[in-house]
Short mmCIF file of C-alpha atoms in Angstrom, two decimals:
data_model
loop_
_atom_site.label_atom_id
_atom_site.label_comp_id
_atom_site.label_asym_id
_atom_site.label_seq_id
_atom_site.Cartn_x
_atom_site.Cartn_y
_atom_site.Cartn_z
CA MET N 201 161.64 -102.45 69.72
CA MET N 202 162.71 -100.10 72.49
CA THR N 203 162.73 -101.37 76.05
CA GLN N 204 164.82 -100.14 78.95
CA GLU N 205 164.83 -101.89 82.32
CA ILE N 206 166.35 -99.62 84.94
CA ILE N 207 167.11 -99.91 88.63
CA PHE N 208 167.57 -96.69 90.58
CA ALA N 209 169.19 -97.25 93.99
CA GLY N 210 170.55 -95.29 96.93
CA PHE N 211 169.57 -94.08 100.38
CA GLY N 212 166.04 -93.01 101.26
CA GLY N 213 165.67 -89.23 100.96
CA GLN N 214 167.95 -88.91 97.90
CA GLY N 215 165.06 -88.80 95.45
CA ILE N 216 165.60 -92.34 94.18
CA LEU N 217 161.87 -93.05 93.84
CA SER N 218 161.29 -89.60 92.29
CA MET N 219 163.84 -90.29 89.55
CA GLY N 220 161.96 -93.44 88.63
CA LYS N 221 158.59 -91.75 88.85
CA PHE N 222 159.53 -88.85 86.55
CA LEU N 223 161.02 -91.26 84.01
CA ALA N 224 157.82 -93.35 84.14
CA PHE N 225 155.62 -90.25 83.75
CA GLY N 226 157.77 -89.11 80.82
CA GLY N 227 157.33 -92.49 79.15
CA MET N 228 153.57 -92.51 79.76
CA ASP N 229 153.22 -89.00 78.39
CA VAL N 230 154.73 -90.13 75.05
CA ASP N 231 152.54 -93.27 74.91
CA MET N 232 155.14 -95.79 76.03
CA ASN N 233 154.24 -98.66 78.35
CA VAL N 234 155.76 -98.20 81.79
CA SER N 235 156.05 -99.92 85.12
CA TRP N 236 157.37 -98.34 88.34
CA CYS N 237 157.96 -100.51 91.40
CA PRO N 238 159.36 -98.87 94.53
CA SER N 239 161.19 -100.81 97.23
CA TYR N 240 162.47 -99.37 100.47
CA GLY N 241 163.37 -100.33 104.01
CA PRO N 242 161.14 -99.32 106.94
CA GLU N 243 163.51 -96.44 107.75
CA MET N 244 162.62 -94.47 104.60
CA ARG N 245 165.10 -91.59 105.07
CA GLY N 246 168.60 -92.96 105.49
CA GLY N 247 167.60 -96.56 104.78
CA THR N 248 168.17 -98.07 101.37
CA ALA N 249 165.70 -97.31 98.64
CA ASN N 250 165.46 -98.55 95.10
CA CYS N 251 162.92 -98.68 92.35
CA SER N 252 162.58 -100.65 89.17
CA VAL N 253 161.34 -98.87 86.07
CA ILE N 254 160.55 -100.42 82.73
CA VAL N 255 159.86 -98.16 79.75
CA SER N 256 158.90 -99.94 76.55
CA ASP N 257 157.08 -99.50 73.27
CA GLU N 258 155.74 -103.04 73.74
CA GLU N 259 153.57 -104.60 76.44
CA ILE N 260 155.41 -105.25 79.69
CA GLY N 261 155.04 -108.85 80.81
CA ALA N 262 156.14 -108.46 84.43
CA PRO N 263 157.39 -105.51 86.46
CA ILE N 264 160.18 -107.57 88.04
CA ILE N 265 163.72 -106.76 86.87
CA THR N 266 166.41 -109.37 87.47
CA ALA N 267 168.96 -108.12 84.91
CA PRO N 268 168.63 -104.38 84.32
CA ASP N 269 169.89 -102.67 81.16
CA THR N 270 170.80 -99.68 83.29
CA LEU N 271 171.70 -99.10 86.93
CA VAL N 272 171.69 -95.63 88.50
CA VAL N 273 173.35 -95.62 91.92
CA MET N 274 173.74 -92.95 94.57
CA ASN N 275 175.60 -94.92 97.25
CA ARG N 276 178.20 -97.64 97.57
CA PRO N 277 175.96 -100.32 99.17
CA SER N 278 173.68 -100.06 96.12
CA LEU N 279 176.60 -100.55 93.73
CA ASP N 280 177.75 -103.53 95.83
CA LYS N 281 174.25 -105.03 95.69
CA PHE N 282 173.28 -104.42 92.04
CA GLU N 283 176.50 -104.17 89.99
CA SER N 284 176.58 -107.90 89.21
CA THR N 285 172.96 -107.87 87.99
CA VAL N 286 173.45 -105.42 85.08
CA LYS N 287 173.29 -107.08 81.65
CA PRO N 288 176.62 -107.36 79.80
CA GLY N 289 176.82 -104.32 77.54
CA GLY N 290 174.62 -102.42 80.00
CA LEU N 291 175.07 -99.03 81.59
CA ILE N 292 175.95 -97.94 85.13
CA ILE N 293 175.53 -94.27 86.05
CA LEU N 294 176.89 -93.36 89.45
CA ASP N 295 177.30 -90.40 91.75
CA SER N 296 181.09 -90.34 92.11
CA ASN N 297 180.82 -88.08 95.18
CA LEU N 298 179.06 -90.86 97.12
CA VAL N 299 180.12 -94.11 95.47
CA THR N 300 183.61 -94.62 96.85
CA ARG N 301 184.83 -97.44 94.65
CA ASP N 302 185.20 -98.15 90.96
CA VAL N 303 182.94 -100.49 89.04
CA LYS N 304 184.68 -103.87 88.91
CA ARG N 305 183.17 -105.03 85.62
CA ASP N 306 184.66 -104.29 82.23
CA ASP N 307 181.66 -105.34 80.13
CA VAL N 308 179.47 -102.32 80.94
CA THR N 309 179.61 -98.61 80.15
CA VAL N 310 180.12 -96.44 83.22
CA ILE N 311 179.27 -92.76 83.56
CA ARG N 312 180.72 -91.24 86.73
CA ILE N 313 179.25 -87.88 87.69
CA PRO N 314 180.09 -85.84 90.79
CA ALA N 315 176.36 -85.21 91.11
CA GLN N 316 176.49 -83.75 94.64
CA ASP N 317 179.05 -81.13 93.52
CA GLU N 318 177.17 -80.31 90.33
CA ALA N 319 173.81 -80.05 92.11
CA GLY N 320 175.35 -77.89 94.85
CA ALA N 321 176.79 -75.55 92.23
CA ILE N 322 173.33 -75.21 90.67
CA GLY N 323 171.72 -74.45 94.01
CA SER N 324 170.88 -77.56 96.05
CA VAL N 325 172.39 -81.01 96.57
CA LYS N 326 168.80 -82.28 96.67
CA ILE N 327 168.73 -82.19 92.86
CA ALA N 328 171.73 -84.51 92.44
CA ASN N 329 169.23 -87.17 91.37
CA MET N 330 168.13 -84.98 88.44
CA VAL N 331 171.74 -84.68 87.22
CA LEU N 332 171.92 -88.48 87.05
CA LEU N 333 168.49 -88.69 85.41
CA GLY N 334 169.59 -86.25 82.71
CA ALA N 335 172.58 -88.47 81.92
CA LEU N 336 170.28 -91.50 81.74
CA VAL N 337 167.86 -90.05 79.18
CA GLU N 338 170.71 -88.69 77.06
CA LYS N 339 172.65 -91.96 77.01
CA THR N 340 169.72 -94.39 76.58
CA GLN N 341 167.45 -92.16 74.46
CA ILE N 342 164.51 -94.15 75.89
CA ILE N 343 162.58 -90.87 76.09
CA SER N 344 163.68 -87.44 74.94
CA GLU N 345 164.95 -84.76 77.28
CA GLU N 346 161.88 -82.75 76.21
CA ALA N 347 159.56 -85.57 77.36
CA LEU N 348 161.37 -85.72 80.70
CA LEU N 349 161.10 -81.96 81.18
CA ALA N 350 157.40 -82.08 80.28
CA ALA N 351 156.92 -84.80 82.91
CA LEU N 352 158.70 -82.66 85.50
CA LYS N 353 156.55 -79.69 84.59
CA GLY N 354 153.34 -81.70 84.66
CA HIS N 355 153.99 -83.87 87.71
CA GLY N 356 156.67 -82.06 89.72
CA LYS N 357 156.73 -78.97 91.90
CA GLU N 358 156.69 -75.80 89.80
CA ALA N 359 159.01 -74.05 92.26
CA PHE N 360 161.80 -76.53 91.49
CA PHE N 361 161.34 -76.77 87.74
CA GLU N 362 164.07 -74.33 86.65
CA MET N 363 166.62 -75.79 89.04
CA ASN N 364 165.72 -79.35 88.00
CA LYS N 365 166.02 -78.36 84.33
CA LYS N 366 169.55 -77.04 84.94
CA ALA N 367 170.44 -80.26 86.74
CA ILE N 368 169.09 -82.40 83.89
CA ASP N 369 171.02 -80.30 81.34
CA LYS N 370 174.20 -80.85 83.39
CA GLY N 371 173.61 -84.62 83.35
CA VAL N 372 173.05 -84.56 79.59
CA GLU N 373 176.39 -82.74 79.22
CA TYR N 374 178.16 -85.45 81.23
CA ALA N 375 176.57 -88.27 79.25
CA LYS N 376 177.79 -86.71 76.02
CA LYS N 377 181.42 -86.57 77.18
CA GLU N 378 181.87 -89.11 79.99
CA ALA N 379 180.56 -92.35 78.53
CA VAL N 380 183.52 -94.67 78.36
CA MET N 381 183.78 -98.39 78.93
CA ALA N 382 184.74 -99.15 82.54
#
């Protein structure tokens, strides 16, 4: 049985909901069961945003996640809010350019990626979310990188595909070398 419950969290406008959506599309495209539940403040851009994604090869009972397997965070308030909810043995992937403190727990794996810097080097800080998403699929193996890229091609903007692919590849690279216990 393969099930991954993931919370993506950060500020509105960072592509938090998009990360979740592309992962969900990727799962659907390879016949997995998925759920995608967005949550955001009335501000949208600049307010907090998060989404819960479940990808499973079994039926999903409820879309509510209380103890995620994985947390992907792009700001400190999101780490403050969700860090304690991650299952022991779980995974936290964070943008070390924006999350200004260390993870306090020692029972989770942490991947720190300077996603803003990496995305900027590729061509736009707007794709920092894709760097983190690349690390997620590499580390969890819930869907393949190929399935994620196919979802981006099928459901994303063609103009951004090559840049997004580079960002995902960069995240995969980080996941291969950076995964250490907190």
